[in-house]
XYZ file of C-alpha atoms in Angstrom:
510
model
C 0.057 -0.065 -0.149
C 2.893 2.439 0.841
C 4.332 1.550 -2.522
C 1.283 2.701 -4.294
C 1.063 6.022 -2.096
C 4.971 6.849 -2.799
C 4.185 6.284 -6.832
C 1.465 8.957 -6.658
C 3.519 11.262 -4.802
C 6.400 10.780 -7.477
C 4.045 11.403 -10.271
C 2.762 14.501 -8.571
C 6.087 15.879 -7.757
C 7.315 15.598 -11.400
C 4.322 17.628 -12.570
C 4.609 20.453 -10.397
C 4.343 23.682 -12.216
C 6.816 25.644 -9.754
C 10.753 25.294 -10.289
C 12.772 25.089 -7.092
C 15.490 27.557 -7.657
C 18.945 26.708 -6.072
C 22.529 27.512 -6.743
C 23.752 24.188 -8.348
C 27.283 25.189 -7.954
C 27.030 25.163 -4.009
C 27.449 21.652 -2.790
C 25.801 20.188 0.266
C 27.443 17.336 2.073
C 27.380 13.579 0.817
C 24.881 12.066 2.907
C 26.243 9.344 5.182
C 25.008 5.639 4.155
C 22.371 5.079 6.577
C 22.039 2.167 8.981
C 18.220 3.084 9.758
C 16.796 3.180 6.250
C 13.212 4.623 7.513
C 14.914 8.137 8.024
C 15.661 10.899 5.672
C 19.342 10.085 4.101
C 20.040 13.972 4.230
C 18.509 15.192 7.287
C 18.497 11.979 9.434
C 15.062 12.832 10.338
C 11.901 10.586 10.209
C 9.509 13.578 11.215
C 9.370 17.012 9.736
C 12.183 18.412 7.620
C 14.046 21.661 8.202
C 13.326 22.622 4.916
C 9.474 22.231 4.735
C 8.531 25.599 5.003
C 10.995 26.516 2.303
C 9.403 23.650 0.170
C 5.852 24.528 0.544
C 6.419 28.353 0.164
C 8.569 28.471 -2.766
C 9.397 31.618 -4.918
C 8.000 32.093 -8.210
C 8.468 35.394 -10.293
C 9.553 37.046 -6.777
C 6.288 36.012 -5.088
C 5.797 33.411 -2.580
C 3.366 30.787 -3.948
C 2.059 27.782 -2.119
C 2.578 24.565 -3.959
C -0.062 21.660 -4.072
C 1.909 19.163 -2.543
C 2.738 18.627 1.113
C 6.467 17.806 2.056
C 6.759 14.092 2.983
C 9.227 11.354 3.239
C 9.064 9.079 0.357
C 11.092 5.914 -0.683
C 13.525 6.097 -3.485
C 11.863 5.123 -6.893
C 14.860 2.953 -8.286
C 14.173 -0.528 -8.895
C 16.817 -2.915 -9.954
C 16.265 -4.522 -13.296
C 17.602 -7.653 -12.505
C 16.332 -8.325 -9.088
C 13.299 -6.171 -8.908
C 14.214 -4.857 -5.445
C 13.445 -1.252 -4.793
C 16.207 1.039 -3.355
C 15.602 1.157 0.520
C 16.694 4.723 0.929
C 14.130 7.517 1.945
C 14.121 11.172 1.767
C 11.979 14.366 2.334
C 10.707 16.036 -1.007
C 12.218 19.292 0.453
C 15.767 17.610 1.138
C 16.066 15.920 -2.513
C 14.657 19.126 -4.064
C 17.424 21.525 -2.271
C 20.309 19.119 -2.069
C 23.234 19.372 -4.394
C 25.766 16.322 -3.366
C 26.789 16.208 -7.194
C 27.674 19.260 -9.335
C 24.443 20.579 -10.811
C 22.140 17.744 -9.266
C 18.483 18.653 -9.778
C 16.235 16.143 -8.729
C 13.301 18.003 -10.171
C 14.722 17.724 -13.655
C 15.767 14.162 -13.216
C 12.195 12.697 -12.066
C 10.611 13.989 -15.365
C 9.031 11.254 -17.507
C 11.800 11.830 -20.294
C 14.479 11.205 -17.710
C 13.995 8.690 -14.816
C 10.019 9.083 -14.201
C 10.636 8.942 -10.442
C 12.891 10.347 -7.763
C 15.946 8.614 -7.495
C 18.718 9.148 -4.434
C 22.341 10.125 -5.668
C 23.346 6.212 -5.076
C 22.054 5.479 -8.698
C 24.359 7.982 -10.680
C 28.059 7.681 -11.464
C 29.322 11.037 -9.914
C 32.181 11.037 -12.512
C 30.123 10.706 -15.472
C 27.397 12.965 -13.973
C 29.853 15.854 -13.376
C 31.193 15.438 -16.889
C 27.575 16.578 -18.000
C 26.388 13.221 -19.123
C 23.507 12.875 -16.860
C 21.395 10.288 -18.910
C 24.741 8.091 -19.482
C 25.347 8.273 -15.653
C 22.204 6.464 -14.650
C 22.829 3.301 -16.700
C 25.199 0.209 -16.109
C 26.396 -1.448 -12.923
C 27.654 0.546 -10.045
C 29.959 0.257 -7.187
C 29.065 2.292 -4.024
C 31.213 4.394 -1.569
C 31.153 2.467 1.940
C 30.571 5.390 4.213
C 28.521 7.768 2.121
C 25.840 7.565 -0.433
C 28.050 7.916 -3.656
C 28.101 5.567 -6.651
C 30.564 5.105 -9.703
C 30.558 2.831 -12.664
C 32.410 -0.224 -12.153
C 34.597 0.947 -15.171
C 34.909 4.353 -13.539
C 37.184 3.267 -10.488
C 37.764 6.666 -8.888
C 41.297 7.976 -8.439
C 42.753 8.424 -4.912
C 40.515 5.328 -3.313
C 41.845 4.177 0.216
C 40.328 0.686 -0.239
C 38.165 -1.400 -2.528
C 36.533 -4.694 -1.804
C 33.229 -6.483 -2.291
C 31.969 -3.807 -4.820
C 32.377 -1.008 -2.373
C 35.028 1.664 -2.456
C 36.440 3.901 0.261
C 38.307 7.220 0.400
C 38.675 10.382 2.168
C 37.644 13.801 1.203
C 40.902 15.179 -0.126
C 40.350 18.654 0.992
C 39.968 17.451 4.324
C 43.043 14.994 4.393
C 45.933 17.147 5.006
C 48.268 14.242 4.762
C 47.516 13.831 1.111
C 49.133 17.528 0.580
C 52.253 16.882 2.263
C 54.750 19.665 1.068
C 53.188 19.835 -2.374
C 53.265 23.409 -4.117
C 50.672 23.942 -6.543
C 51.683 25.183 -9.921
C 48.257 26.631 -10.959
C 46.681 26.326 -14.354
C 45.822 30.088 -14.683
C 42.881 28.739 -16.741
C 39.378 28.863 -15.485
C 38.049 25.543 -14.596
C 34.511 26.699 -15.451
C 34.758 28.430 -18.680
C 38.283 27.580 -19.938
C 39.223 31.105 -20.611
C 42.380 32.570 -19.166
C 41.591 36.314 -19.379
C 40.098 38.322 -16.608
C 40.694 38.051 -12.759
C 41.413 34.591 -11.658
C 41.460 33.100 -8.186
C 43.890 30.160 -7.327
C 42.149 27.288 -5.440
C 43.786 26.945 -2.264
C 43.478 23.123 -1.837
C 44.151 22.019 -5.622
C 46.062 23.319 -8.738
C 42.869 24.701 -10.290
C 42.201 28.365 -11.024
C 38.779 29.998 -11.786
C 36.845 33.386 -12.102
C 34.858 33.946 -8.891
C 31.770 34.822 -10.727
C 32.000 31.591 -12.604
C 32.582 29.191 -9.649
C 30.821 30.900 -6.686
C 33.011 29.158 -4.324
C 32.295 28.329 -0.744
C 34.055 29.586 2.239
C 33.538 27.065 4.815
C 35.768 24.008 3.808
C 39.426 23.931 4.548
C 39.896 26.451 7.053
C 37.720 29.329 5.452
C 39.619 29.174 2.219
C 38.155 29.949 -1.088
C 38.042 26.627 -3.108
C 37.010 25.789 -6.591
C 33.908 23.714 -7.564
C 35.872 20.541 -7.842
C 37.037 20.647 -4.393
C 33.665 21.640 -3.028
C 32.084 18.635 -4.620
C 35.132 16.250 -4.066
C 34.962 15.586 -7.539
C 36.935 12.559 -8.782
C 38.411 11.281 -12.103
C 38.806 7.651 -13.134
C 41.813 5.337 -13.347
C 42.701 5.200 -16.739
C 41.977 9.081 -17.482
C 44.517 11.280 -19.328
C 45.415 14.092 -16.677
C 47.819 17.165 -16.906
C 50.472 18.114 -14.327
C 50.952 21.761 -14.455
C 54.475 22.931 -14.441
C 56.255 26.300 -15.225
C 54.892 27.042 -18.510
C 53.989 23.491 -19.636
C 51.451 20.883 -18.861
C 53.105 17.372 -18.271
C 50.810 14.761 -19.777
C 50.068 11.555 -17.812
C 47.662 8.646 -17.620
C 46.350 7.278 -14.257
C 47.387 3.920 -13.759
C 46.324 1.228 -11.316
C 48.284 0.641 -8.165
C 49.054 -2.995 -9.136
C 51.189 -4.608 -6.299
C 51.641 -1.527 -4.601
C 49.357 -0.391 -1.441
C 46.836 2.678 -2.621
C 48.007 5.575 -0.768
C 44.737 7.429 0.129
C 44.179 10.668 -2.207
C 47.269 9.954 -4.008
C 47.671 8.573 -7.737
C 49.936 6.492 -9.763
C 50.896 7.941 -12.917
C 52.754 6.979 -15.995
C 54.087 10.106 -17.997
C 53.331 9.531 -21.585
C 56.355 11.545 -23.126
C 58.707 9.613 -21.235
C 56.909 6.470 -19.888
C 58.280 7.410 -16.250
C 56.137 6.239 -13.381
C 55.645 8.105 -10.442
C 53.015 9.055 -7.777
C 51.486 12.471 -7.017
C 48.936 14.091 -4.514
C 45.399 13.997 -6.395
C 45.154 17.803 -5.621
C 48.305 18.518 -7.714
C 46.712 16.758 -10.804
C 44.584 18.650 -13.509
C 41.825 16.800 -15.089
C 39.832 19.239 -17.258
C 36.034 19.036 -17.774
C 35.697 17.278 -21.118
C 33.320 19.984 -22.447
C 35.801 22.532 -22.127
C 38.839 20.735 -23.756
C 38.768 22.753 -26.926
C 38.644 26.178 -25.027
C 41.245 25.024 -22.579
C 43.589 24.302 -25.446
C 43.211 27.768 -27.031
C 43.696 29.380 -23.784
C 46.784 27.422 -22.870
C 48.508 27.938 -26.029
C 47.826 31.725 -25.783
C 48.922 31.746 -22.311
C 52.122 29.561 -22.328
C 53.646 30.529 -25.971
C 54.407 33.425 -28.173
C 55.361 33.486 -31.783
C 58.830 34.096 -30.331
C 59.344 31.121 -28.169
C 57.380 28.585 -30.084
C 60.211 26.554 -31.850
C 60.145 23.091 -33.286
C 60.415 21.133 -29.994
C 57.766 22.931 -28.438
C 55.279 22.789 -31.394
C 55.553 19.004 -31.156
C 54.664 19.425 -27.359
C 51.810 21.559 -28.314
C 50.555 19.047 -30.919
C 50.947 16.203 -28.441
C 48.815 18.193 -25.572
C 46.220 19.032 -28.369
C 45.798 15.524 -29.717
C 45.329 14.340 -26.018
C 42.920 16.719 -25.046
C 40.861 15.713 -28.224
C 40.932 12.122 -27.445
C 40.006 12.863 -23.771
C 36.992 15.143 -24.785
C 35.109 12.162 -26.181
C 36.510 9.393 -23.696
C 33.970 7.689 -21.516
C 33.198 4.108 -20.629
C 31.621 1.705 -22.968
C 27.991 1.230 -21.487
C 25.422 0.120 -23.935
C 22.037 2.044 -24.160
C 18.942 -0.077 -23.530
C 16.848 -0.881 -26.651
C 14.197 1.812 -26.724
C 10.493 0.660 -26.219
C 8.285 1.896 -29.150
C 4.476 3.040 -28.448
C 1.773 3.169 -31.346
C -0.494 5.881 -29.998
C -0.064 9.539 -28.668
C 0.004 10.267 -24.855
C -1.311 13.475 -23.233
C 0.167 15.477 -20.507
C -2.295 16.031 -17.476
C -1.944 19.964 -18.094
C -3.076 19.598 -21.534
C -6.277 17.473 -20.805
C -7.240 20.297 -18.453
C -7.386 22.580 -21.676
C -9.644 20.139 -23.312
C -7.569 20.228 -26.473
C -5.696 16.795 -26.298
C -6.323 13.311 -27.474
C -5.172 9.962 -27.266
C -5.336 8.446 -30.486
C -3.342 6.145 -32.852
C -1.402 7.799 -35.836
C -2.831 8.137 -39.137
C 0.361 7.189 -40.869
C 2.175 3.714 -39.708
C 5.857 3.559 -39.696
C 7.241 2.220 -42.946
C 8.085 -1.310 -42.975
C 11.492 -0.987 -44.450
C 12.770 1.124 -41.481
C 15.387 -0.368 -39.015
C 17.148 1.162 -35.745
C 20.524 0.453 -35.554
C 23.945 1.923 -33.819
C 25.721 4.488 -35.977
C 29.475 5.455 -35.682
C 29.223 8.773 -34.077
C 25.491 9.736 -33.748
C 24.009 7.104 -31.427
C 21.246 5.205 -32.593
C 19.866 5.860 -36.213
C 17.197 4.947 -38.348
C 18.425 2.964 -41.921
C 16.326 1.708 -44.786
C 16.681 -2.150 -45.210
C 15.563 -1.883 -48.857
C 15.276 1.159 -51.236
C 12.299 3.531 -50.526
C 10.973 5.902 -53.384
C 11.044 9.405 -53.293
C 8.106 11.432 -51.773
C 7.084 8.372 -49.658
C 5.542 8.771 -46.337
C 7.795 6.769 -43.827
C 5.648 7.508 -40.621
C 4.097 9.992 -38.146
C 6.155 11.766 -35.437
C 4.316 10.823 -32.347
C 4.852 11.322 -28.539
C 3.419 12.954 -25.372
C 1.710 16.107 -26.014
C 2.533 19.170 -23.878
C 1.144 22.599 -23.251
C 3.272 25.649 -24.054
C 3.683 26.406 -20.471
C 4.729 22.762 -19.454
C 7.393 22.899 -22.509
C 8.614 26.164 -21.044
C 9.049 24.663 -17.599
C 10.877 21.615 -19.046
C 13.283 23.778 -20.921
C 14.084 26.002 -18.111
C 14.821 22.602 -15.873
C 17.050 21.379 -18.667
C 19.217 24.494 -18.440
C 19.322 24.694 -14.676
C 20.738 21.184 -14.614
C 23.465 21.776 -17.360
C 22.682 18.229 -19.034
C 24.887 17.910 -22.160
C 22.486 14.732 -22.987
C 19.295 16.700 -22.608
C 16.626 15.114 -25.049
C 15.795 17.415 -28.142
C 12.885 15.495 -29.332
C 9.988 18.073 -29.168
C 8.073 19.685 -32.170
C 5.614 22.523 -32.167
C 2.024 21.851 -33.625
C -1.333 23.375 -33.226
C -5.014 22.942 -32.482
C -8.167 24.978 -33.817
C -10.717 25.460 -31.039
C -13.836 27.677 -31.018
C -13.543 30.711 -28.855
C -15.615 31.268 -25.929
C -18.927 33.248 -26.489
C -18.081 33.339 -30.371
C -18.201 31.450 -33.591
C -14.624 32.187 -34.701
C -11.906 29.577 -34.270
C -8.440 30.322 -32.582
C -5.267 28.461 -32.816
C -3.738 26.800 -29.683
C -0.069 25.770 -29.883
C 1.286 22.815 -28.055
C 4.019 20.465 -28.520
C 5.003 16.620 -29.437
C 7.633 15.419 -27.117
C 8.923 11.958 -28.242
C 11.703 11.792 -25.630
C 10.032 8.793 -23.859
C 6.862 8.076 -25.557
C 7.774 7.528 -29.531
C 7.940 5.268 -32.526
C 11.045 4.829 -34.834
C 10.659 7.963 -36.442
C 12.140 9.944 -33.100
C 15.459 8.405 -33.988
C 15.889 9.944 -37.457
C 19.156 12.176 -36.885
C 19.928 15.621 -38.488
C 21.983 15.298 -41.784
C 23.892 17.786 -43.849
C 22.840 15.679 -47.032
C 19.150 15.013 -46.056
C 16.841 12.559 -47.718
C 14.062 13.103 -45.611
C 11.859 16.066 -44.666
C 9.050 17.021 -42.158
C 5.523 18.088 -43.220
C 2.660 19.316 -41.268
C -1.004 18.112 -42.034
C -4.264 19.105 -40.461
C -6.710 16.208 -39.536
C -9.888 16.137 -37.725
C -10.535 13.878 -34.966
C -13.639 12.297 -33.464
C -14.187 15.432 -31.350
C -14.563 17.435 -34.218
C -11.424 19.516 -33.814
C -8.677 20.072 -36.212
C -4.869 19.408 -35.216
C -1.909 19.487 -36.786
C 0.189 16.228 -36.973
C 3.889 15.694 -38.440
C 4.553 13.397 -41.054
C 7.901 12.516 -42.565
C 8.306 11.731 -45.935
C 11.432 11.047 -48.283
C 12.713 13.996 -50.284
C 15.066 11.535 -52.335
C 15.460 7.874 -52.638
C 16.328 6.280 -49.228
C 18.895 3.893 -50.368
C 20.021 0.620 -48.694
C 23.429 1.424 -49.744
C 23.668 4.220 -47.092
C 23.282 1.725 -44.364
C 26.331 -0.483 -45.741
C 28.182 2.761 -45.813
C 27.430 3.637 -42.444
C 28.316 0.269 -41.066
C 31.717 0.402 -42.797
């Protein structure tokens, strides 16, 4: 019975019209792994949360607005696909809404039906992949968990600087609090902002690692490590993988190295074993003295590094080789992530309607007018993920299907777009197309057009996976149809603008 109640609360939460605004760049502590799973993992309280009033009286456009959902303690909605067991962790709606244990963690965005569909605790996201901006990818695959706190990592993303690892659990100390990890290390700071990749403007050096940052980019905290100003990576105790390419800043240079396993050596907490790629020399270093750039900024960081370190006068032949080597390593690293397969998508054969649109009396649940063409197949591409291919030649001007999905109101579409921007998810799903319906105005015989959107992120058929192309052979057309309720709606059909050849599939596979 309690699971049914929790399910309803999860559904109501993901459809809240208000947006909980918080600073996603200010860290909250990683919750300790609970021994009592009946209490909230964040506040350790079974009763009222300290954030109850802040949750129920949220700010919207500068005005306080009561939301139609009481702050309650609910169970994590993650169910293991193999064992069918549900995660035992519980949390208050207010605590999960305002918590940021991982950089840009936004529970409201992640609970949308296009993402997880329910509220998940941080124990089901790989911190390394999530921090890199791959929030969808971070929730897939098998995980290892930190022994003492609610933190998780892909089994392929073994975090560097661990203290102990056994039985699928890893253990480490927060390196900004582990003074023994620094020793007498002196930080050669990057002099490049870790958040925007630029070297211009007033930069501040992090006092607990080798990174630099603009204060208006980082909004650093002042509590950790004796009240010093620290970067985002140190606030969130961000880790990188064993196997990642990293950079050791020196005087006017970057030494390129790869993090390698300790092997027969005893792991030293918050230190890493490095193999320098230019000389194959092996040595250890404090994790705080190693620079691991954000993959999304690799291109900008390279440009800033070249402008900062070298001029036309001092770039001679040897230095040019070094610059090219760093450039190539940054390019490789920018696209590197573990190989975790994407689950096979489930196709639907009818439209679904969001509750907010049903309230406007303009929505429908109907089968599409055009069925998907029988010569279409979904297969993996080289660089673009899943793609649609022709299994046989399809003639020009042939309708190959209708774009279906969840129909949304403009207000709900805008809310989802704003949540996506706040979350900084690089894998946010762009599957929405704008259409319209025609309704009779109140107290009038004239008709008005009402815009709404078809979101194919979760409820979709094969047409949702047709990729953009610089040399397209398919185009989008809108058509007006009349349904049983007597209203006219726009639908989106896709048809070939050129012959869709089976040979293209063979070229992509090669």
